[in-house]
Short mmCIF file of C-alpha atoms and ligand atoms in Angstrom, two decimals:
data_model
loop_
_atom_site.label_atom_id
_atom_site.label_comp_id
_atom_site.label_asym_id
_atom_site.label_seq_id
_atom_site.Cartn_x
_atom_site.Cartn_y
_atom_site.Cartn_z
CA MET A 1 10.13 15.72 15.68
CA ASN A 2 11.25 15.66 11.84
CA ALA A 3 11.81 12.53 10.27
CA GLU A 4 13.42 14.41 7.31
CA PRO A 5 17.21 12.35 6.51
CA SER A 6 20.46 14.27 6.66
CA SER A 7 21.70 12.01 4.04
CA GLY A 8 20.55 14.21 1.73
CA ALA A 9 18.19 11.31 -0.11
CA SER A 10 14.73 12.06 -0.54
CA LEU A 11 12.18 10.94 2.23
CA ARG A 12 8.41 10.07 0.55
CA PHE A 13 5.25 8.28 2.10
CA ARG A 14 3.31 6.40 -0.88
CA PRO A 15 0.73 4.00 -0.81
CA PRO A 16 1.88 0.49 -1.23
CA VAL A 17 1.59 -1.25 -4.63
CA SER A 18 1.69 -5.06 -5.08
CA THR A 19 5.23 -5.20 -6.10
CA ASP A 20 5.99 -4.27 -2.85
CA GLY A 21 5.18 -7.00 -0.96
CA PRO A 22 8.50 -8.73 -1.02
CA ALA A 23 10.45 -5.59 0.76
CA VAL A 24 7.42 -5.36 3.40
CA THR A 25 7.77 -8.66 4.14
CA ALA A 26 11.56 -8.27 4.76
CA LEU A 27 11.16 -4.93 6.55
CA ILE A 28 8.83 -6.88 9.14
CA SER A 29 10.96 -9.59 9.60
CA ARG A 30 14.05 -7.38 10.56
CA CYS A 31 11.73 -5.39 13.38
CA PRO A 32 11.13 -8.16 16.22
CA PRO A 33 8.47 -8.28 18.14
CA LEU A 34 6.28 -8.00 15.37
CA ASP A 35 4.70 -11.24 13.96
CA ARG A 36 5.89 -12.59 10.44
CA ASN A 37 2.94 -12.51 8.82
CA SER A 38 2.61 -15.03 5.44
CA ALA A 39 3.97 -13.15 2.53
CA TYR A 40 0.30 -13.74 0.94
CA CYS A 41 -1.16 -11.66 3.75
CA ASN A 42 1.03 -8.61 2.99
CA LEU A 43 0.33 -8.89 -0.77
CA ILE A 44 -3.37 -8.69 0.39
CA GLN A 45 -2.23 -5.40 2.26
CA CYS A 46 -0.29 -3.67 -0.16
CA THR A 47 -3.43 -4.05 -2.97
CA HIS A 48 -6.88 -4.63 -0.93
CA PHE A 49 -6.14 -2.57 1.70
CA ALA A 50 -3.86 0.15 0.18
CA ASP A 51 -5.72 3.27 1.26
CA GLN A 52 -4.89 2.11 4.69
CA CYS A 53 -1.20 1.09 4.40
CA VAL A 54 1.78 3.14 4.09
CA ILE A 55 5.25 2.52 2.83
CA ALA A 56 8.03 5.17 3.79
CA GLU A 57 10.56 5.05 1.28
CA LEU A 58 14.08 6.66 1.69
CA GLY A 59 15.89 6.96 -2.26
CA ASP A 60 14.87 3.70 -3.57
CA ARG A 61 14.83 1.57 -0.09
CA ILE A 62 11.87 1.01 2.28
CA VAL A 63 12.58 2.16 5.81
CA GLY A 64 9.21 2.29 7.05
CA TRP A 65 5.55 0.37 6.84
CA VAL A 66 2.30 0.54 8.54
CA SER A 67 -0.57 -1.48 7.98
CA GLY A 68 -4.02 -0.71 8.87
CA HIS A 69 -7.87 -1.41 8.00
CA ARG A 70 -11.34 -0.16 8.43
CA PRO A 71 -12.89 -2.65 10.54
CA ALA A 72 -16.13 -3.74 9.10
CA SER A 73 -17.63 -4.45 13.07
CA ASP A 74 -16.60 -0.96 13.48
CA PRO A 75 -16.59 1.16 10.72
CA ARG A 76 -15.85 4.87 11.77
CA ALA A 77 -12.25 3.49 13.32
CA PHE A 78 -8.97 3.54 11.58
CA PHE A 79 -7.18 -0.10 13.18
CA VAL A 80 -3.80 -0.14 13.20
CA TRP A 81 -1.82 -3.64 13.06
CA GLN A 82 1.73 -3.55 12.24
CA VAL A 83 3.85 -0.36 12.48
CA ALA A 84 7.85 -1.30 11.56
CA VAL A 85 10.40 1.46 11.02
CA ALA A 86 14.13 -0.20 9.76
CA ALA A 87 16.77 0.07 12.69
CA GLU A 88 18.63 2.99 11.38
CA GLY A 89 15.53 5.34 10.66
CA ARG A 90 14.09 4.97 14.29
CA GLY A 91 13.89 8.10 16.67
CA LYS A 92 13.32 10.92 14.15
CA GLY A 93 9.34 10.89 14.11
CA LEU A 94 9.24 8.28 11.49
CA ALA A 95 6.34 6.30 12.74
CA SER A 96 4.70 9.02 14.00
CA GLN A 97 4.55 10.83 11.03
CA MET A 98 3.40 7.83 8.89
CA ILE A 99 0.22 7.22 10.83
CA LYS A 100 -0.63 10.91 10.78
CA SER A 101 -0.37 10.71 6.90
CA LEU A 102 -2.97 7.73 6.79
CA LEU A 103 -5.55 9.63 8.79
CA THR A 104 -5.24 12.66 6.44
CA ARG A 105 -5.78 10.67 3.41
CA SER A 106 -9.42 11.17 1.86
CA ALA A 107 -10.54 7.51 2.34
CA GLN A 108 -10.11 8.33 6.27
CA HIS A 109 -11.88 11.62 6.42
CA ASP A 110 -14.92 10.10 8.51
CA VAL A 111 -12.39 8.44 11.12
CA THR A 112 -13.84 9.02 14.88
CA HIS A 113 -11.15 6.48 16.39
CA LEU A 114 -8.24 5.15 16.00
CA ILE A 115 -7.46 1.68 17.78
CA THR A 116 -4.87 -0.79 18.24
CA THR A 117 -3.06 -3.33 20.21
CA ILE A 118 -0.04 -3.33 22.28
CA THR A 119 1.33 -5.61 24.39
CA ASP A 120 2.77 -4.57 28.23
CA GLY A 121 6.23 -4.67 27.58
CA ASN A 122 6.73 -2.81 24.22
CA LYS A 123 7.32 0.67 25.46
CA ALA A 124 8.56 2.28 22.40
CA SER A 125 4.87 1.14 21.15
CA TRP A 126 3.11 3.13 23.76
CA ALA A 127 5.28 6.26 23.50
CA LEU A 128 3.81 6.20 19.73
CA PHE A 129 0.25 5.92 20.69
CA ARG A 130 0.60 8.03 23.61
CA GLY A 131 2.25 10.52 21.47
CA LEU A 132 -0.56 10.77 18.96
CA ALA A 133 -3.20 11.13 21.23
CA ARG A 134 -0.80 14.10 22.95
CA ASP A 135 -0.63 15.59 19.51
CA TRP A 136 -4.28 14.88 18.42
CA GLY A 137 -5.44 16.30 22.10
CA ALA A 138 -7.47 12.99 22.59
CA GLU A 139 -7.81 10.33 24.97
CA LEU A 140 -6.15 7.17 25.00
CA GLU A 141 -8.45 4.29 26.77
CA ARG A 142 -6.52 1.32 27.59
CA SER A 143 -8.09 -2.21 27.88
CA ALA A 144 -7.34 -6.02 27.75
CA LEU A 145 -8.63 -7.47 24.38
CA PHE A 146 -6.72 -10.48 23.69
CA GLU A 147 -6.12 -12.36 26.52
CA ARG A 148 -2.67 -14.60 27.02
CA GLU A 149 -4.67 -17.62 28.06
CA ALA A 150 -8.37 -17.20 26.71
CA HIS A 151 -7.15 -16.41 23.06
CA PHE A 152 -3.34 -17.54 22.66
CA ALA A 153 -3.73 -20.86 24.79
CA GLY A 154 -0.58 -19.58 26.93
CA ALA A 155 1.50 -18.53 23.96
CA TYR A 156 1.91 -15.00 23.51
CA PRO A 157 1.15 -12.02 26.11
CA THR A 158 -1.69 -10.20 26.68
CA GLU A 159 -2.82 -7.60 23.52
CA TYR A 160 -4.26 -4.42 25.10
CA GLN A 161 -6.47 -2.54 23.08
CA ALA A 162 -5.54 1.49 22.78
CA ARG A 163 -8.65 3.42 21.84
CA ILE A 164 -7.55 7.05 20.95
CA GLY A 165 -10.76 9.43 20.17
CA PRO A 166 -12.78 11.39 19.71
CA LEU A 167 -10.98 12.64 16.28
CA THR A 168 -11.95 14.87 13.13
CA PHE A 169 -10.67 15.09 9.97
CA SER A 170 -10.21 18.58 10.65
CA LYS A 171 -8.34 18.29 13.94
CA ILE A 172 -5.82 15.56 12.73
CA GLN A 173 -4.95 17.65 9.41
CA LYS A 174 -4.76 21.04 11.91
CA ALA A 175 -2.61 18.90 14.09
CA GLN A 176 -0.28 17.86 11.12
CA GLY A 177 0.32 21.72 10.63
C1 COA B 1 8.06 1.31 17.39
C2 COA B 1 8.53 1.94 16.43
C3 COA B 1 7.39 2.01 15.05
C4 COA B 1 8.85 3.41 16.45
O1 COA B 1 9.21 4.03 15.58
P1 COA B 1 10.09 5.74 15.76
O2 COA B 1 9.98 5.98 14.05
O3 COA B 1 11.27 5.42 15.86
O4 COA B 1 9.07 6.36 16.18
P2 COA B 1 8.64 7.80 16.64
O5 COA B 1 10.26 8.26 16.05
O6 COA B 1 7.78 8.24 15.41
O7 COA B 1 8.49 7.98 18.06
C5 COA B 1 6.92 8.06 18.62
C6 COA B 1 7.13 8.53 19.79
O8 COA B 1 7.91 7.15 20.54
C7 COA B 1 9.17 7.27 21.53
N1 COA B 1 9.63 6.19 21.53
C8 COA B 1 10.27 5.65 19.88
N2 COA B 1 10.88 5.05 20.20
C9 COA B 1 11.25 4.35 21.35
C10 COA B 1 11.71 3.54 22.54
N3 COA B 1 12.06 2.63 21.86
N4 COA B 1 11.55 3.55 24.04
C11 COA B 1 10.81 4.47 24.03
N5 COA B 1 9.91 5.92 23.54
C12 COA B 1 10.16 5.60 22.05
C13 COA B 1 9.63 8.80 20.94
O9 COA B 1 10.40 8.99 21.72
C14 COA B 1 8.49 9.23 20.55
O10 COA B 1 7.67 9.89 21.81
P3 COA B 1 7.35 11.78 21.60
O11 COA B 1 6.03 11.55 20.57
O12 COA B 1 6.71 11.54 23.29
O13 COA B 1 8.55 12.43 21.57
C15 COA B 1 9.65 1.54 15.93
O14 COA B 1 10.93 1.51 17.06
C16 COA B 1 9.85 -0.06 15.37
O15 COA B 1 9.71 -0.37 14.02
N6 COA B 1 10.07 -1.01 16.13
C17 COA B 1 9.91 -2.43 16.09
C18 COA B 1 8.34 -2.90 15.87
C19 COA B 1 7.42 -2.59 16.72
O16 COA B 1 7.28 -2.72 17.87
N7 COA B 1 6.25 -1.94 16.06
C20 COA B 1 5.33 -1.62 16.75
C21 COA B 1 4.35 -2.18 17.30
S1 COA B 1 2.69 -2.75 16.04
#
């Protein structure tokens, strides 16, 4: 797939800075079914977790965002929290390329697996992460993590954990081409 735009405007991936916070919050609000987090949450991601977050910019517009972190309880993992691509940018490999760009940063040199959570009905998200596992030649294991009744008091559907691995930095770089 190719995320290069046909408009001629240049597409680039970069770590966020604090002043990106409002645009990130606005992009997420246009990407259901993503939860709308607080503006403050996005500011913390853009600052404390800038090494694990990426912005895709087309010209001067933010068209993509991935937030993540390295869980303290599982330090060799990379957790993908939210992936948001503006409607006009979808279906061009942008989400996949943003995640690959995060995993090829030096801050992620020791990652052995990627984890995320996905609801059963989010077909696009399952396709995205199955595609990454395929491109990296790794397995994707699925298991219920946060359950509707036990963890969401019935208010939200169960979030299944997708765990992709084993990964090595060189394997990911090689798949990047
Ligand atoms: C999910 C989302 C991030 C995908 O972004 P994208 O840039 O269009 O995804 P990509 O083009 O990188 O596609 C990655 C894979 O998913 C597949 N895919 C993308 N959208 C799909 C859809 N709506 N239905 C089925 N498959 C889909 C692609 O075909 C591709 O598969 P392949 O590698 O086998 O060809 C985007 O649709 C979005 O922002 N949705 C709303 C928010 C959301 O649900 N986020 C994910 C939860 S964290």
